[in-house]
Amino acid sequence: MAKKLKAEGKPILAFSAGEPDFVSPDAAMNAARAAIDRGETHYTANSGIPELKTAIAAYYKKHFGLEYASGEILVSSGAKPLIYEALQALVDPADEVLVFAPAWVSYVEQIGIAEGVTIVVDTADTGFVPTKEAVERALSSKTVGMILNTPNNPTGAAYDEATLRMLADIAEKNDLWIIYDEIYERLVYGETKHHNILNVAPGIRDRVILINGVSKAFCMTGWRIGYALGPKDVIDKMDDIQGHLTSNASSIAQWAAVGALEGAENDVELRRAEFEKRRDLIFDLLSEIGGLKLAKPTGAFYAFFDVRETPIPDDVEFCKQLLAEKYVALVPGAAFLAPGFVRMSYACSEDDIRGGVARLKEFVDALR
Ligand SMILES: Cc1ncc(COP(=O)(O)O)c(C=O)c1O
């Protein structure tokens, strides 16, 4: 609908993007150009070029003190296919997988493609963090694993150490694996720290598949480079699946990712600081709108607010009417297993944030 209105010349302000508005760092661009000039245009090893695996291992050692060998790392065309491959490797038909709602759209679909069953643990009314009781209630003899995502898309919440320890304990006691999607790990704000679950619970290394990549923090969504780190037997299976699917990720993009990991730390911090400013701005502005309920996001680049106490408690209807009347595009929470909520991405300019929230305020004020 937003695209149609835009094509009609309407002044659409879109806050639906799941990607940074910044271009990729120079270090990535230069490494890609150099790779083209060297003629790095052939198939690479299915699991990734050794240089990139070395850079990924060095990154995990530096940031988390974790040691991963080359055979425990798999590079793919973005983080998304890695979650798919992990699920294909780990889920048999009718196996149950816990997903913590609100959740990123692809988890449920990918579990379905693996013929698994998604069991939703809702965190909408517990501050977007799961409680032990809720997780234990969701377990059955068919549960094989869980997907965790912190910092979270769409909520912007980051799990604290106690929550991660609780989840790690449950995984250990019930023999579950964990797909740990930490694609937004560099984007945390204020006092908030991102915790790698293996720093909190080192004993569960054999049951954790870490998912990360250059898409978000390094502003490289279009290059399509993600990586998984995990126990060799699982990584081997994922590697086999990938071998019959895409084969290696783009050779040039892999070199760009080497450039980013080795030379773009400053860019990551500068952009993180920029997102933090926008986070503060959008939170302050949204907080002035009566009827919307929201917690201050602590990570990623999304504000996620509750519209259940407005005159339009249905999130899809809320977004439709807002778009039709004020030309502001947001994403209904229903897309994230969270009806009654709405996601607003702040991966855009401060001017757009001010303009978009002003229109949103006019819309909500006029409802009363
Ligand atoms: C939580 C989460 N995981 C994974 C991905 C996929 O990342 P990539 O673009 O590297 O495939 C996204 C992208 O939106 C995401 O939000």
CSV table of C-alpha atoms and ligand atoms in Angstrom, one decimal:
chain,number,residue,atom,x,y,z
A,1,MET,CA,0.0,0.0,0.0
A,2,ALA,CA,2.9,2.4,0.8
A,3,LYS,CA,4.5,1.7,-2.5
A,4,LYS,CA,1.2,2.3,-4.4
A,5,LEU,CA,0.7,5.6,-2.6
A,6,LYS,CA,4.2,6.6,-3.3
A,7,ALA,CA,3.8,5.8,-7.0
A,8,GLU,CA,0.8,8.1,-6.9
A,9,GLY,CA,3.1,10.9,-5.7
A,10,LYS,CA,1.9,10.9,-2.1
A,11,PRO,CA,4.6,12.2,0.5
A,12,ILE,CA,5.2,8.8,2.1
A,13,LEU,CA,7.5,8.6,5.1
A,14,ALA,CA,8.5,5.0,5.6
A,15,PHE,CA,9.7,3.6,8.9
A,16,SER,CA,9.5,-0.1,7.9
A,17,ALA,CA,13.2,-0.6,6.9
A,18,GLY,CA,15.0,-3.4,8.6
A,19,GLU,CA,18.4,-2.0,7.6
A,20,PRO,CA,20.7,1.0,8.3
A,21,ASP,CA,20.4,3.9,6.0
A,22,PHE,CA,24.2,4.4,6.0
A,23,VAL,CA,26.3,3.0,3.1
A,24,SER,CA,28.9,0.4,3.8
A,25,PRO,CA,32.2,1.4,5.4
A,26,ASP,CA,35.1,2.4,3.1
A,27,ALA,CA,37.1,-0.6,4.4
A,28,ALA,CA,34.5,-3.0,2.9
A,29,MET,CA,34.2,-1.1,-0.3
A,30,ASN,CA,38.0,-0.9,-0.8
A,31,ALA,CA,38.4,-4.6,0.0
A,32,ALA,CA,35.7,-5.5,-2.6
A,33,ARG,CA,37.3,-3.3,-5.3
A,34,ALA,CA,40.7,-4.9,-4.6
A,35,ALA,CA,39.2,-8.4,-4.8
A,36,ILE,CA,37.6,-7.5,-8.2
A,37,ASP,CA,41.0,-6.2,-9.4
A,38,ARG,CA,42.7,-9.4,-8.3
A,39,GLY,CA,40.1,-11.4,-10.2
A,40,GLU,CA,38.6,-13.1,-7.1
A,41,THR,CA,35.7,-14.2,-9.3
A,42,HIS,CA,35.6,-17.9,-8.8
A,43,TYR,CA,33.8,-20.4,-6.6
A,44,THR,CA,35.3,-20.4,-3.1
A,45,ALA,CA,35.3,-23.1,-0.4
A,46,ASN,CA,31.7,-23.8,0.3
A,47,SER,CA,32.0,-22.8,3.9
A,48,GLY,CA,33.8,-19.5,3.2
A,49,ILE,CA,37.3,-18.2,2.3
A,50,PRO,CA,39.9,-19.0,5.0
A,51,GLU,CA,40.7,-15.2,5.3
A,52,LEU,CA,37.1,-14.5,6.3
A,53,LYS,CA,36.9,-17.4,8.8
A,54,THR,CA,40.2,-16.2,10.3
A,55,ALA,CA,38.7,-12.6,10.6
A,56,ILE,CA,35.5,-14.0,12.2
A,57,ALA,CA,37.4,-16.2,14.7
A,58,ALA,CA,39.6,-13.1,15.6
A,59,TYR,CA,36.4,-11.0,16.1
A,60,TYR,CA,34.8,-13.6,18.4
A,61,LYS,CA,38.1,-13.9,20.3
A,62,LYS,CA,38.5,-10.2,20.7
A,63,HIS,CA,34.9,-9.3,21.5
A,64,PHE,CA,33.8,-12.4,23.5
A,65,GLY,CA,37.0,-14.2,24.4
A,66,LEU,CA,35.5,-17.3,22.5
A,67,GLU,CA,37.7,-19.6,20.5
A,68,TYR,CA,36.3,-21.1,17.3
A,69,ALA,CA,38.3,-23.2,14.9
A,70,SER,CA,37.8,-22.9,11.1
A,71,GLY,CA,35.7,-26.1,11.0
A,72,GLU,CA,33.3,-24.6,13.5
A,73,ILE,CA,32.5,-21.6,11.3
A,74,LEU,CA,30.2,-21.4,8.3
A,75,VAL,CA,29.9,-18.3,6.1
A,76,SER,CA,26.7,-17.9,4.1
A,77,SER,CA,24.7,-15.4,2.0
A,78,GLY,CA,23.4,-13.4,5.0
A,79,ALA,CA,22.4,-14.6,8.4
A,80,LYS,CA,19.0,-15.7,7.2
A,81,PRO,CA,20.0,-18.8,5.3
A,82,LEU,CA,22.2,-19.9,8.3
A,83,ILE,CA,19.1,-20.0,10.5
A,84,TYR,CA,17.4,-22.0,7.9
A,85,GLU,CA,20.3,-24.4,7.5
A,86,ALA,CA,20.6,-24.8,11.3
A,87,LEU,CA,16.9,-25.7,11.5
A,88,GLN,CA,17.1,-28.1,8.6
A,89,ALA,CA,20.1,-29.8,10.4
A,90,LEU,CA,18.4,-29.9,13.8
A,91,VAL,CA,14.7,-30.3,13.4
A,92,ASP,CA,12.9,-33.5,12.4
A,93,PRO,CA,9.2,-33.5,11.5
A,94,ALA,CA,6.9,-32.7,14.5
A,95,ASP,CA,9.8,-31.6,16.7
A,96,GLU,CA,8.9,-28.5,18.7
A,97,VAL,CA,11.0,-25.3,18.7
A,98,LEU,CA,10.4,-22.5,21.1
A,99,VAL,CA,10.2,-19.0,19.7
A,100,PHE,CA,9.9,-15.9,21.9
A,101,ALA,CA,7.3,-13.5,20.7
A,102,PRO,CA,7.5,-10.8,19.5
A,103,ALA,CA,9.8,-12.4,17.0
A,104,TRP,CA,11.4,-11.8,13.7
A,105,VAL,CA,9.2,-12.9,10.9
A,106,SER,CA,11.3,-15.7,9.4
A,107,TYR,CA,11.8,-18.0,12.4
A,108,VAL,CA,8.3,-19.4,12.3
A,109,GLU,CA,8.3,-19.8,8.5
A,110,GLN,CA,11.7,-21.5,8.5
A,111,ILE,CA,10.6,-23.9,11.3
A,112,GLY,CA,7.6,-24.7,9.2
A,113,ILE,CA,9.8,-25.5,6.1
A,114,ALA,CA,11.7,-27.9,8.3
A,115,GLU,CA,8.3,-29.5,9.2
A,116,GLY,CA,8.8,-28.5,12.8
A,117,VAL,CA,6.2,-27.0,15.1
A,118,THR,CA,6.7,-23.5,16.5
A,119,ILE,CA,5.7,-23.1,20.2
A,120,VAL,CA,5.3,-19.5,21.0
A,121,VAL,CA,6.4,-18.1,24.3
A,122,ASP,CA,4.8,-14.7,24.6
A,123,THR,CA,6.9,-11.9,26.2
A,124,ALA,CA,4.7,-9.0,25.3
A,125,ASP,CA,3.4,-8.5,28.8
A,126,THR,CA,6.6,-9.3,30.7
A,127,GLY,CA,8.8,-6.5,29.3
A,128,PHE,CA,9.7,-8.5,26.2
A,129,VAL,CA,11.8,-10.8,28.3
A,130,PRO,CA,10.7,-14.5,28.9
A,131,THR,CA,10.0,-15.7,32.4
A,132,LYS,CA,11.1,-19.1,33.7
A,133,GLU,CA,7.5,-20.1,34.3
A,134,ALA,CA,6.5,-19.2,30.7
A,135,VAL,CA,9.4,-21.1,29.2
A,136,GLU,CA,8.8,-24.2,31.4
A,137,ARG,CA,5.1,-24.2,30.6
A,138,ALA,CA,6.0,-24.3,26.9
A,139,LEU,CA,8.2,-27.4,27.1
A,140,SER,CA,7.1,-30.9,26.1
A,141,SER,CA,8.7,-34.2,25.4
A,142,LYS,CA,8.9,-33.0,21.7
A,143,THR,CA,10.8,-29.8,22.4
A,144,VAL,CA,14.3,-29.9,20.7
A,145,GLY,CA,15.5,-26.4,20.9
A,146,MET,CA,14.8,-22.6,21.0
A,147,ILE,CA,15.7,-19.6,18.9
A,148,LEU,CA,16.8,-16.6,20.9
A,149,ASN,CA,17.3,-13.1,19.5
A,150,THR,CA,19.0,-10.4,21.5
A,151,PRO,CA,19.1,-7.4,20.9
A,152,ASN,CA,15.7,-8.1,19.5
A,153,ASN,CA,13.9,-7.3,16.3
A,154,PRO,CA,11.2,-6.0,16.6
A,155,THR,CA,11.2,-5.0,20.3
A,156,GLY,CA,14.6,-3.4,20.7
A,157,ALA,CA,15.0,-5.2,24.0
A,158,ALA,CA,18.2,-6.9,25.1
A,159,TYR,CA,18.3,-9.9,27.4
A,160,ASP,CA,20.1,-9.5,30.7
A,161,GLU,CA,22.5,-12.0,32.2
A,162,ALA,CA,20.0,-13.5,34.6
A,163,THR,CA,17.5,-14.2,31.8
A,164,LEU,CA,20.2,-15.8,29.7
A,165,ARG,CA,21.4,-18.0,32.6
A,166,MET,CA,17.8,-19.1,33.2
A,167,LEU,CA,17.5,-20.0,29.5
A,168,ALA,CA,20.8,-21.8,29.4
A,169,ASP,CA,19.9,-23.8,32.5
A,170,ILE,CA,16.6,-24.9,30.9
A,171,ALA,CA,18.4,-25.8,27.7
A,172,GLU,CA,20.9,-27.9,29.7
A,173,LYS,CA,18.4,-29.7,31.9
A,174,ASN,CA,16.1,-30.5,28.9
A,175,ASP,CA,18.8,-31.3,26.4
A,176,LEU,CA,17.8,-28.5,24.0
A,177,TRP,CA,19.9,-26.7,21.5
A,178,ILE,CA,19.9,-22.9,21.1
A,179,ILE,CA,20.1,-20.9,17.9
A,180,TYR,CA,21.5,-17.6,19.3
A,181,ASP,CA,20.8,-14.8,16.8
A,182,GLU,CA,23.0,-11.9,17.8
A,183,ILE,CA,22.9,-10.1,14.5
A,184,TYR,CA,22.3,-6.8,16.4
A,185,GLU,CA,25.0,-7.3,19.1
A,186,ARG,CA,26.9,-4.1,18.3
A,187,LEU,CA,23.8,-1.9,18.5
A,188,VAL,CA,23.2,-1.4,22.2
A,189,TYR,CA,22.7,1.9,23.9
A,190,GLY,CA,23.3,3.7,27.2
A,191,GLU,CA,24.2,1.3,30.0
A,192,THR,CA,23.0,-1.7,28.2
A,193,LYS,CA,25.5,-4.5,27.4
A,194,HIS,CA,25.0,-7.2,24.9
A,195,HIS,CA,25.8,-10.6,26.4
A,196,ASN,CA,26.9,-13.6,24.3
A,197,ILE,CA,25.1,-16.5,26.0
A,198,LEU,CA,28.4,-18.5,26.1
A,199,ASN,CA,30.0,-15.7,28.2
A,200,VAL,CA,27.1,-16.2,30.7
A,201,ALA,CA,27.0,-20.0,30.5
A,202,PRO,CA,30.2,-21.4,29.0
A,203,GLY,CA,29.2,-24.9,29.8
A,204,ILE,CA,26.6,-25.1,27.0
A,205,ARG,CA,29.0,-24.5,24.1
A,206,ASP,CA,28.1,-27.8,22.5
A,207,ARG,CA,24.4,-26.9,22.2
A,208,VAL,CA,24.7,-23.4,20.9
A,209,ILE,CA,24.8,-22.2,17.3
A,210,LEU,CA,25.7,-18.5,17.2
A,211,ILE,CA,24.3,-16.5,14.3
A,212,ASN,CA,25.9,-13.1,13.3
A,213,GLY,CA,27.0,-11.2,10.2
A,214,VAL,CA,27.9,-7.9,8.8
A,215,SER,CA,24.5,-6.8,7.7
A,216,LYS,CA,23.4,-4.6,10.5
A,217,ALA,CA,26.3,-3.2,12.5
A,218,PHE,CA,28.5,-2.9,9.4
A,219,CYS,CA,25.7,-1.5,7.3
A,220,MET,CA,26.2,-4.3,4.7
A,221,THR,CA,22.8,-5.8,4.1
A,222,GLY,CA,23.1,-5.9,0.3
A,223,TRP,CA,26.4,-7.8,0.3
A,224,ARG,CA,24.7,-10.8,2.0
A,225,ILE,CA,27.3,-12.1,4.3
A,226,GLY,CA,26.4,-13.9,7.6
A,227,TYR,CA,28.3,-16.4,9.7
A,228,ALA,CA,27.4,-19.2,12.1
A,229,LEU,CA,29.7,-20.5,14.8
A,230,GLY,CA,28.9,-23.8,16.6
A,231,PRO,CA,29.8,-27.4,17.3
A,232,LYS,CA,31.6,-29.0,14.3
A,233,ASP,CA,29.0,-31.8,13.8
A,234,VAL,CA,26.2,-29.3,13.4
A,235,ILE,CA,28.3,-26.8,11.3
A,236,ASP,CA,29.2,-29.8,9.0
A,237,LYS,CA,25.6,-30.6,8.4
A,238,MET,CA,24.7,-27.0,7.7
A,239,ASP,CA,27.7,-26.9,5.4
A,240,ASP,CA,26.4,-30.0,3.5
A,241,ILE,CA,22.9,-28.4,3.2
A,242,GLN,CA,24.4,-25.2,1.9
A,243,GLY,CA,26.5,-27.2,-0.6
A,244,HIS,CA,23.3,-28.2,-2.3
A,245,LEU,CA,21.6,-24.9,-2.0
A,246,THR,CA,23.7,-21.8,-2.7
A,247,SER,CA,27.3,-23.1,-2.4
A,248,ASN,CA,29.6,-20.4,-1.2
A,249,ALA,CA,28.5,-16.8,-0.5
A,250,SER,CA,29.6,-14.3,-3.2
A,251,SER,CA,33.4,-14.2,-3.4
A,252,ILE,CA,33.6,-10.4,-3.7
A,253,ALA,CA,31.2,-9.9,-0.8
A,254,GLN,CA,33.3,-12.3,1.4
A,255,TRP,CA,36.3,-10.1,0.7
A,256,ALA,CA,34.3,-7.0,1.6
A,257,ALA,CA,33.4,-8.6,4.9
A,258,VAL,CA,37.1,-9.3,5.6
A,259,GLY,CA,37.8,-5.6,5.0
A,260,ALA,CA,34.9,-4.7,7.3
A,261,LEU,CA,35.9,-7.0,10.1
A,262,GLU,CA,39.5,-5.9,9.9
A,263,GLY,CA,39.2,-2.2,9.3
A,264,ALA,CA,35.8,-0.8,10.1
A,265,GLU,CA,35.6,-0.8,13.9
A,266,ASN,CA,35.5,3.0,14.0
A,267,ASP,CA,32.7,3.1,11.6
A,268,VAL,CA,30.7,0.7,13.7
A,269,GLU,CA,31.1,2.8,16.8
A,270,LEU,CA,30.3,6.1,15.0
A,271,ARG,CA,27.1,4.6,13.5
A,272,ARG,CA,26.1,3.0,16.8
A,273,ALA,CA,26.4,6.4,18.4
A,274,GLU,CA,24.3,7.9,15.7
A,275,PHE,CA,21.6,5.2,16.3
A,276,GLU,CA,21.8,6.0,20.0
A,277,LYS,CA,21.0,9.7,19.3
A,278,ARG,CA,18.1,8.7,17.1
A,279,ARG,CA,16.9,6.2,19.7
A,280,ASP,CA,16.8,9.0,22.3
A,281,LEU,CA,15.0,11.3,19.9
A,282,ILE,CA,12.3,8.9,18.8
A,283,PHE,CA,11.7,7.7,22.4
A,284,ASP,CA,11.3,11.2,23.7
A,285,LEU,CA,9.0,12.2,20.8
A,286,LEU,CA,6.9,9.0,21.0
A,287,SER,CA,6.5,9.3,24.8
A,288,GLU,CA,4.7,12.6,24.2
A,289,ILE,CA,1.9,10.8,22.4
A,290,GLY,CA,-0.9,10.0,24.8
A,291,GLY,CA,-2.3,6.5,24.5
A,292,LEU,CA,0.8,4.8,23.0
A,293,LYS,CA,2.7,2.7,25.5
A,294,LEU,CA,6.4,2.0,24.9
A,295,ALA,CA,9.5,0.9,26.8
A,296,LYS,CA,12.8,2.6,25.9
A,297,PRO,CA,14.5,0.4,23.4
A,298,THR,CA,17.9,-0.6,24.5
A,299,GLY,CA,19.2,-2.2,21.2
A,300,ALA,CA,18.8,-2.7,17.5
A,301,PHE,CA,17.0,0.2,15.6
A,302,TYR,CA,13.4,-0.3,16.3
A,303,ALA,CA,10.8,1.4,18.6
A,304,PHE,CA,8.0,-1.0,19.4
A,305,PHE,CA,4.8,0.4,20.9
A,306,ASP,CA,1.5,-0.8,22.2
A,307,VAL,CA,-1.6,0.6,20.6
A,308,ARG,CA,-4.1,-1.6,22.5
A,309,GLU,CA,-5.2,1.4,24.6
A,310,THR,CA,-5.8,3.7,21.6
A,311,PRO,CA,-9.2,4.0,19.9
A,312,ILE,CA,-7.8,1.6,17.2
A,313,PRO,CA,-6.4,-1.3,19.2
A,314,ASP,CA,-6.0,-3.5,16.1
A,315,ASP,CA,-2.4,-3.0,14.9
A,316,VAL,CA,-3.2,-3.8,11.2
A,317,GLU,CA,-6.1,-1.3,11.2
A,318,PHE,CA,-4.0,1.3,13.0
A,319,CYS,CA,-1.2,1.0,10.4
A,320,LYS,CA,-3.6,1.1,7.5
A,321,GLN,CA,-5.4,4.2,8.7
A,322,LEU,CA,-2.2,5.9,9.6
A,323,LEU,CA,-0.9,5.2,6.1
A,324,ALA,CA,-4.0,6.3,4.3
A,325,GLU,CA,-4.5,9.5,6.3
A,326,LYS,CA,-0.9,10.6,7.2
A,327,TYR,CA,1.2,8.7,4.7
A,328,VAL,CA,3.3,7.2,7.4
A,329,ALA,CA,4.3,3.5,6.9
A,330,LEU,CA,4.9,1.4,10.0
A,331,VAL,CA,4.9,-2.4,10.4
A,332,PRO,CA,2.0,-4.0,12.3
A,333,GLY,CA,3.0,-6.2,15.2
A,334,ALA,CA,1.0,-9.1,13.8
A,335,ALA,CA,3.9,-9.6,11.4
A,336,PHE,CA,6.0,-10.4,14.5
A,337,LEU,CA,3.4,-12.6,16.4
A,338,ALA,CA,2.6,-9.5,18.4
A,339,PRO,CA,-0.9,-8.2,17.6
A,340,GLY,CA,-1.7,-4.9,19.3
A,341,PHE,CA,1.8,-3.5,18.7
A,342,VAL,CA,3.5,-1.5,16.0
A,343,ARG,CA,7.1,-1.3,14.9
A,344,MET,CA,8.8,1.9,13.9
A,345,SER,CA,12.3,1.7,12.6
A,346,TYR,CA,14.6,4.6,13.3
A,347,ALA,CA,17.2,3.6,10.7
A,348,CYS,CA,16.5,6.9,9.0
A,349,SER,CA,17.4,10.7,9.3
A,350,GLU,CA,16.5,12.8,12.4
A,351,ASP,CA,14.3,14.9,10.1
A,352,ASP,CA,12.3,11.9,9.0
A,353,ILE,CA,11.9,10.8,12.6
A,354,ARG,CA,10.7,14.3,13.6
A,355,GLY,CA,8.3,14.5,10.6
A,356,GLY,CA,7.0,11.0,11.0
A,357,VAL,CA,6.3,11.2,14.7
A,358,ALA,CA,4.7,14.6,14.3
A,359,ARG,CA,2.3,13.0,11.8
A,360,LEU,CA,1.7,10.1,14.0
A,361,LYS,CA,0.9,12.4,16.9
A,362,GLU,CA,-1.6,14.3,14.8
A,363,PHE,CA,-3.2,11.0,13.8
A,364,VAL,CA,-3.5,9.7,17.4
A,365,ASP,CA,-4.6,13.0,18.8
A,366,ALA,CA,-7.4,13.2,16.2
A,367,LEU,CA,-8.7,9.8,17.3
A,368,ARG,CA,-9.9,11.1,20.6
B,1,LIG,C1,16.7,-10.8,14.0
B,1,LIG,C2,17.2,-10.9,12.6
B,1,LIG,N1,17.9,-12.0,12.3
B,1,LIG,C3,18.5,-12.2,11.1
B,1,LIG,C4,18.3,-11.3,10.1
B,1,LIG,C5,18.8,-11.6,8.8
B,1,LIG,O1,20.0,-10.9,8.5
B,1,LIG,P1,20.7,-11.0,7.0
B,1,LIG,O2,20.2,-9.8,6.3
B,1,LIG,O3,22.1,-11.0,7.3
B,1,LIG,O4,20.2,-12.3,6.4
B,1,LIG,C6,17.5,-10.1,10.4
B,1,LIG,C7,17.3,-9.2,9.3
B,1,LIG,O5,16.4,-8.4,9.3
B,1,LIG,C8,17.0,-10.0,11.7
B,1,LIG,O6,16.3,-8.9,12.0
